[in-house]
Amino acid sequence: MRKEQEEADRIRAEFEKKEREAEEKRQKAANKKLIQAQRQRLRKLSQARECEYQDVEVLCQALSIVELTDLNDRVEEETEGSASKVIPQAREALRKKQKEAEAAVSGKAKKLQSASSNESAKSEVWTEEEMTLLTKGLKKFPGGTKKRWETIGQWMGSRSGEEVLEKVKSLRDKDILGSKADFATSRSSKPQDKGSPATTKASAKAAETSSPKPAAAAPASGEAKDPALVAVQSWTQNEQVMLEAALKEYPASLPPAERWKSIAARVPGRSPKECVERYKYLVAQLKAKKAAAAASK
């Protein structure tokens, strides 16, 4: 019984659909006849009056049935044999309407383009937090990880796999890093607090475990104004994080020149020499701290 009812409903639905389609087709044909009649009426009325043929044809193609009927009624009220005022007025009104529509479309397109440009510019600038997350993600998901870039992007929560890959490529390509506009912070940013226990300990530990090289002696306090010392202290938090990651990625077992060149490539804007000096500075800081701790006991 239920199947019979469902079949009956299906047949009725199909019948109603066909009826609607047939009615729409009949209505469309009727409208076509009506508009053709009104177009012929306007052409005939224009022949008995002085007016531009081109204006008449434009109006015939652009106006709806209602608009054509109203225009024809107004043209019929004009005197035959004289210049029509109604048709030129209608053509000018149509021209104005078309310009307004074009301006609206153009304005909307400009707004969409501007919004798209702003969104694109916004997505190209990486914040300090994103740079830190990227560095951590590269360590957390090393080379060989399945779908590494997509995984890092999902872990960051704000970037796609393609964006992560493009950023990593840009960081490795020293030729396109002449400007710091690509980063949320630059060397002009406030230097990290070299006295921070957590930062100093983590940085020096990474440096100590990454290479067995002997450390340089800690700078004396009287050399604080030395340009070289100022330079080695003026590292941003992002640069420090990237240096630590690079030290772990490229162990001391590599040839020194190759190792520091690779490490510098992971720290945008820093040369191999600057990375070496920073490394030595961190090791010296750690040793000085350990010596002070031993002396206080």
PDB file of N, CA, C and O in Angstrom, residues 98-126:
ATOM      1  N   GLN A  98      21.873  53.244 -18.006  1.00  0.00           N
ATOM      2  CA  GLN A  98      22.943  52.299 -18.318  1.00  0.00           C
ATOM      3  C   GLN A  98      24.266  52.729 -17.695  1.00  0.00           C
ATOM      4  O   GLN A  98      25.032  51.909 -17.196  1.00  0.00           O
ATOM      5  N   LYS A  99      24.545  54.052 -17.720  1.00  0.00           N
ATOM      6  CA  LYS A  99      25.777  54.555 -17.106  1.00  0.00           C
ATOM      7  C   LYS A  99      25.784  54.316 -15.603  1.00  0.00           C
ATOM      8  O   LYS A  99      26.812  53.972 -15.018  1.00  0.00           O
ATOM      9  N   GLU A 100      24.632  54.545 -14.978  1.00  0.00           N
ATOM     10  CA  GLU A 100      24.532  54.324 -13.534  1.00  0.00           C
ATOM     11  C   GLU A 100      24.754  52.854 -13.192  1.00  0.00           C
ATOM     12  O   GLU A 100      25.423  52.523 -12.201  1.00  0.00           O
ATOM     13  N   ALA A 101      24.205  51.969 -14.025  1.00  0.00           N
ATOM     14  CA  ALA A 101      24.392  50.535 -13.795  1.00  0.00           C
ATOM     15  C   ALA A 101      25.855  50.139 -13.967  1.00  0.00           C
ATOM     16  O   ALA A 101      26.404  49.358 -13.179  1.00  0.00           O
ATOM     17  N   GLU A 102      26.508  50.692 -15.001  1.00  0.00           N
ATOM     18  CA  GLU A 102      27.925  50.405 -15.232  1.00  0.00           C
ATOM     19  C   GLU A 102      28.784  50.922 -14.080  1.00  0.00           C
ATOM     20  O   GLU A 102      29.735  50.259 -13.660  1.00  0.00           O
ATOM     21  N   ALA A 103      28.440  52.124 -13.573  1.00  0.00           N
ATOM     22  CA  ALA A 103      29.194  52.697 -12.460  1.00  0.00           C
ATOM     23  C   ALA A 103      29.041  51.846 -11.207  1.00  0.00           C
ATOM     24  O   ALA A 103      29.992  51.642 -10.447  1.00  0.00           O
ATOM     25  N   ALA A 104      27.820  51.338 -10.993  1.00  0.00           N
ATOM     26  CA  ALA A 104      27.578  50.489  -9.819  1.00  0.00           C
ATOM     27  C   ALA A 104      28.386  49.198  -9.904  1.00  0.00           C
ATOM     28  O   ALA A 104      28.986  48.754  -8.924  1.00  0.00           O
ATOM     29  N   VAL A 105      28.386  48.601 -11.100  1.00  0.00           N
ATOM     30  CA  VAL A 105      29.151  47.364 -11.293  1.00  0.00           C
ATOM     31  C   VAL A 105      30.645  47.622 -11.127  1.00  0.00           C
ATOM     32  O   VAL A 105      31.362  46.849 -10.491  1.00  0.00           O
ATOM     33  N   SER A 106      31.115  48.739 -11.689  1.00  0.00           N
ATOM     34  CA  SER A 106      32.534  49.086 -11.584  1.00  0.00           C
ATOM     35  C   SER A 106      32.935  49.342 -10.135  1.00  0.00           C
ATOM     36  O   SER A 106      33.996  48.906  -9.684  1.00  0.00           O
ATOM     37  N   GLY A 107      32.060  50.052  -9.401  1.00  0.00           N
ATOM     38  CA  GLY A 107      32.339  50.325  -7.992  1.00  0.00           C
ATOM     39  C   GLY A 107      32.398  49.056  -7.167  1.00  0.00           C
ATOM     40  O   GLY A 107      33.268  48.900  -6.303  1.00  0.00           O
ATOM     41  N   LYS A 108      31.490  48.153  -7.452  1.00  0.00           N
ATOM     42  CA  LYS A 108      31.480  46.879  -6.734  1.00  0.00           C
ATOM     43  C   LYS A 108      32.727  46.073  -7.050  1.00  0.00           C
ATOM     44  O   LYS A 108      33.334  45.459  -6.159  1.00  0.00           O
ATOM     45  N   ALA A 109      33.140  46.098  -8.328  1.00  0.00           N
ATOM     46  CA  ALA A 109      34.345  45.361  -8.725  1.00  0.00           C
ATOM     47  C   ALA A 109      35.585  45.938  -8.046  1.00  0.00           C
ATOM     48  O   ALA A 109      36.470  45.207  -7.605  1.00  0.00           O
ATOM     49  N   LYS A 110      35.646  47.276  -7.937  1.00  0.00           N
ATOM     50  CA  LYS A 110      36.789  47.913  -7.283  1.00  0.00           C
ATOM     51  C   LYS A 110      36.841  47.559  -5.803  1.00  0.00           C
ATOM     52  O   LYS A 110      37.913  47.353  -5.238  1.00  0.00           O
ATOM     53  N   LYS A 111      35.667  47.533  -5.168  1.00  0.00           N
ATOM     54  CA  LYS A 111      35.619  47.169  -3.751  1.00  0.00           C
ATOM     55  C   LYS A 111      36.102  45.745  -3.534  1.00  0.00           C
ATOM     56  O   LYS A 111      36.853  45.464  -2.607  1.00  0.00           O
ATOM     57  N   LEU A 112      35.644  44.839  -4.420  1.00  0.00           N
ATOM     58  CA  LEU A 112      36.074  43.445  -4.310  1.00  0.00           C
ATOM     59  C   LEU A 112      37.569  43.309  -4.548  1.00  0.00           C
ATOM     60  O   LEU A 112      38.256  42.552  -3.861  1.00  0.00           O
ATOM     61  N   GLN A 113      38.084  44.062  -5.538  1.00  0.00           N
ATOM     62  CA  GLN A 113      39.507  44.013  -5.831  1.00  0.00           C
ATOM     63  C   GLN A 113      40.323  44.564  -4.676  1.00  0.00           C
ATOM     64  O   GLN A 113      41.364  44.016  -4.310  1.00  0.00           O
ATOM     65  N   SER A 114      39.822  45.671  -4.081  1.00  0.00           N
ATOM     66  CA  SER A 114      40.526  46.273  -2.945  1.00  0.00           C
ATOM     67  C   SER A 114      40.538  45.335  -1.755  1.00  0.00           C
ATOM     68  O   SER A 114      41.559  45.160  -1.080  1.00  0.00           O
ATOM     69  N   ALA A 115      39.378  44.701  -1.497  1.00  0.00           N
ATOM     70  CA  ALA A 115      39.297  43.764  -0.376  1.00  0.00           C
ATOM     71  C   ALA A 115      40.218  42.582  -0.599  1.00  0.00           C
ATOM     72  O   ALA A 115      40.876  42.096   0.316  1.00  0.00           O
ATOM     73  N   SER A 116      40.274  42.116  -1.868  1.00  0.00           N
ATOM     74  CA  SER A 116      41.143  40.989  -2.195  1.00  0.00           C
ATOM     75  C   SER A 116      42.611  41.364  -2.020  1.00  0.00           C
ATOM     76  O   SER A 116      43.410  40.590  -1.503  1.00  0.00           O
ATOM     77  N   SER A 117      42.965  42.602  -2.439  1.00  0.00           N
ATOM     78  CA  SER A 117      44.345  43.066  -2.309  1.00  0.00           C
ATOM     79  C   SER A 117      44.741  43.193  -0.851  1.00  0.00           C
ATOM     80  O   SER A 117      45.842  42.816  -0.457  1.00  0.00           O
ATOM     81  N   ASN A 118      43.814  43.749  -0.039  1.00  0.00           N
ATOM     82  CA  ASN A 118      44.091  43.907   1.387  1.00  0.00           C
ATOM     83  C   ASN A 118      44.281  42.556   2.060  1.00  0.00           C
ATOM     84  O   ASN A 118      45.155  42.374   2.903  1.00  0.00           O
ATOM     85  N   GLU A 119      43.430  41.608   1.680  1.00  0.00           N
ATOM     86  CA  GLU A 119      43.513  40.273   2.277  1.00  0.00           C
ATOM     87  C   GLU A 119      44.810  39.591   1.866  1.00  0.00           C
ATOM     88  O   GLU A 119      45.461  38.913   2.669  1.00  0.00           O
ATOM     89  N   SER A 120      45.183  39.812   0.580  1.00  0.00           N
ATOM     90  CA  SER A 120      46.419  39.209   0.093  1.00  0.00           C
ATOM     91  C   SER A 120      47.635  39.803   0.804  1.00  0.00           C
ATOM     92  O   SER A 120      48.546  39.095   1.211  1.00  0.00           O
ATOM     93  N   ALA A 121      47.612  41.157   0.957  1.00  0.00           N
ATOM     94  CA  ALA A 121      48.733  41.814   1.645  1.00  0.00           C
ATOM     95  C   ALA A 121      48.815  41.369   3.090  1.00  0.00           C
ATOM     96  O   ALA A 121      49.893  41.155   3.648  1.00  0.00           O
ATOM     97  N   LYS A 122      47.637  41.226   3.702  1.00  0.00           N
ATOM     98  CA  LYS A 122      47.601  40.799   5.098  1.00  0.00           C
ATOM     99  C   LYS A 122      48.174  39.397   5.257  1.00  0.00           C
ATOM    100  O   LYS A 122      48.902  39.093   6.202  1.00  0.00           O
ATOM    101  N   SER A 123      47.841  38.508   4.295  1.00  0.00           N
ATOM    102  CA  SER A 123      48.290  37.125   4.408  1.00  0.00           C
ATOM    103  C   SER A 123      49.791  36.995   4.139  1.00  0.00           C
ATOM    104  O   SER A 123      50.419  36.035   4.549  1.00  0.00           O
ATOM    105  N   GLU A 124      50.391  37.991   3.417  1.00  0.00           N
ATOM    106  CA  GLU A 124      51.807  37.913   3.099  1.00  0.00           C
ATOM    107  C   GLU A 124      52.685  38.311   4.274  1.00  0.00           C
ATOM    108  O   GLU A 124      53.847  37.942   4.341  1.00  0.00           O
ATOM    109  N   VAL A 125      52.146  39.105   5.200  1.00  0.00           N
ATOM    110  CA  VAL A 125      52.926  39.547   6.351  1.00  0.00           C
ATOM    111  C   VAL A 125      52.770  38.549   7.492  1.00  0.00           C
ATOM    112  O   VAL A 125      51.679  38.295   7.964  1.00  0.00           O
ATOM    113  N   TRP A 126      53.880  38.007   7.908  1.00  0.00           N
ATOM    114  CA  TRP A 126      53.878  37.036   8.997  1.00  0.00           C
ATOM    115  C   TRP A 126      54.168  37.748  10.308  1.00  0.00           C
ATOM    116  O   TRP A 126      55.114  38.532  10.404  1.00  0.00           O
TER     117      TRP A 126
END
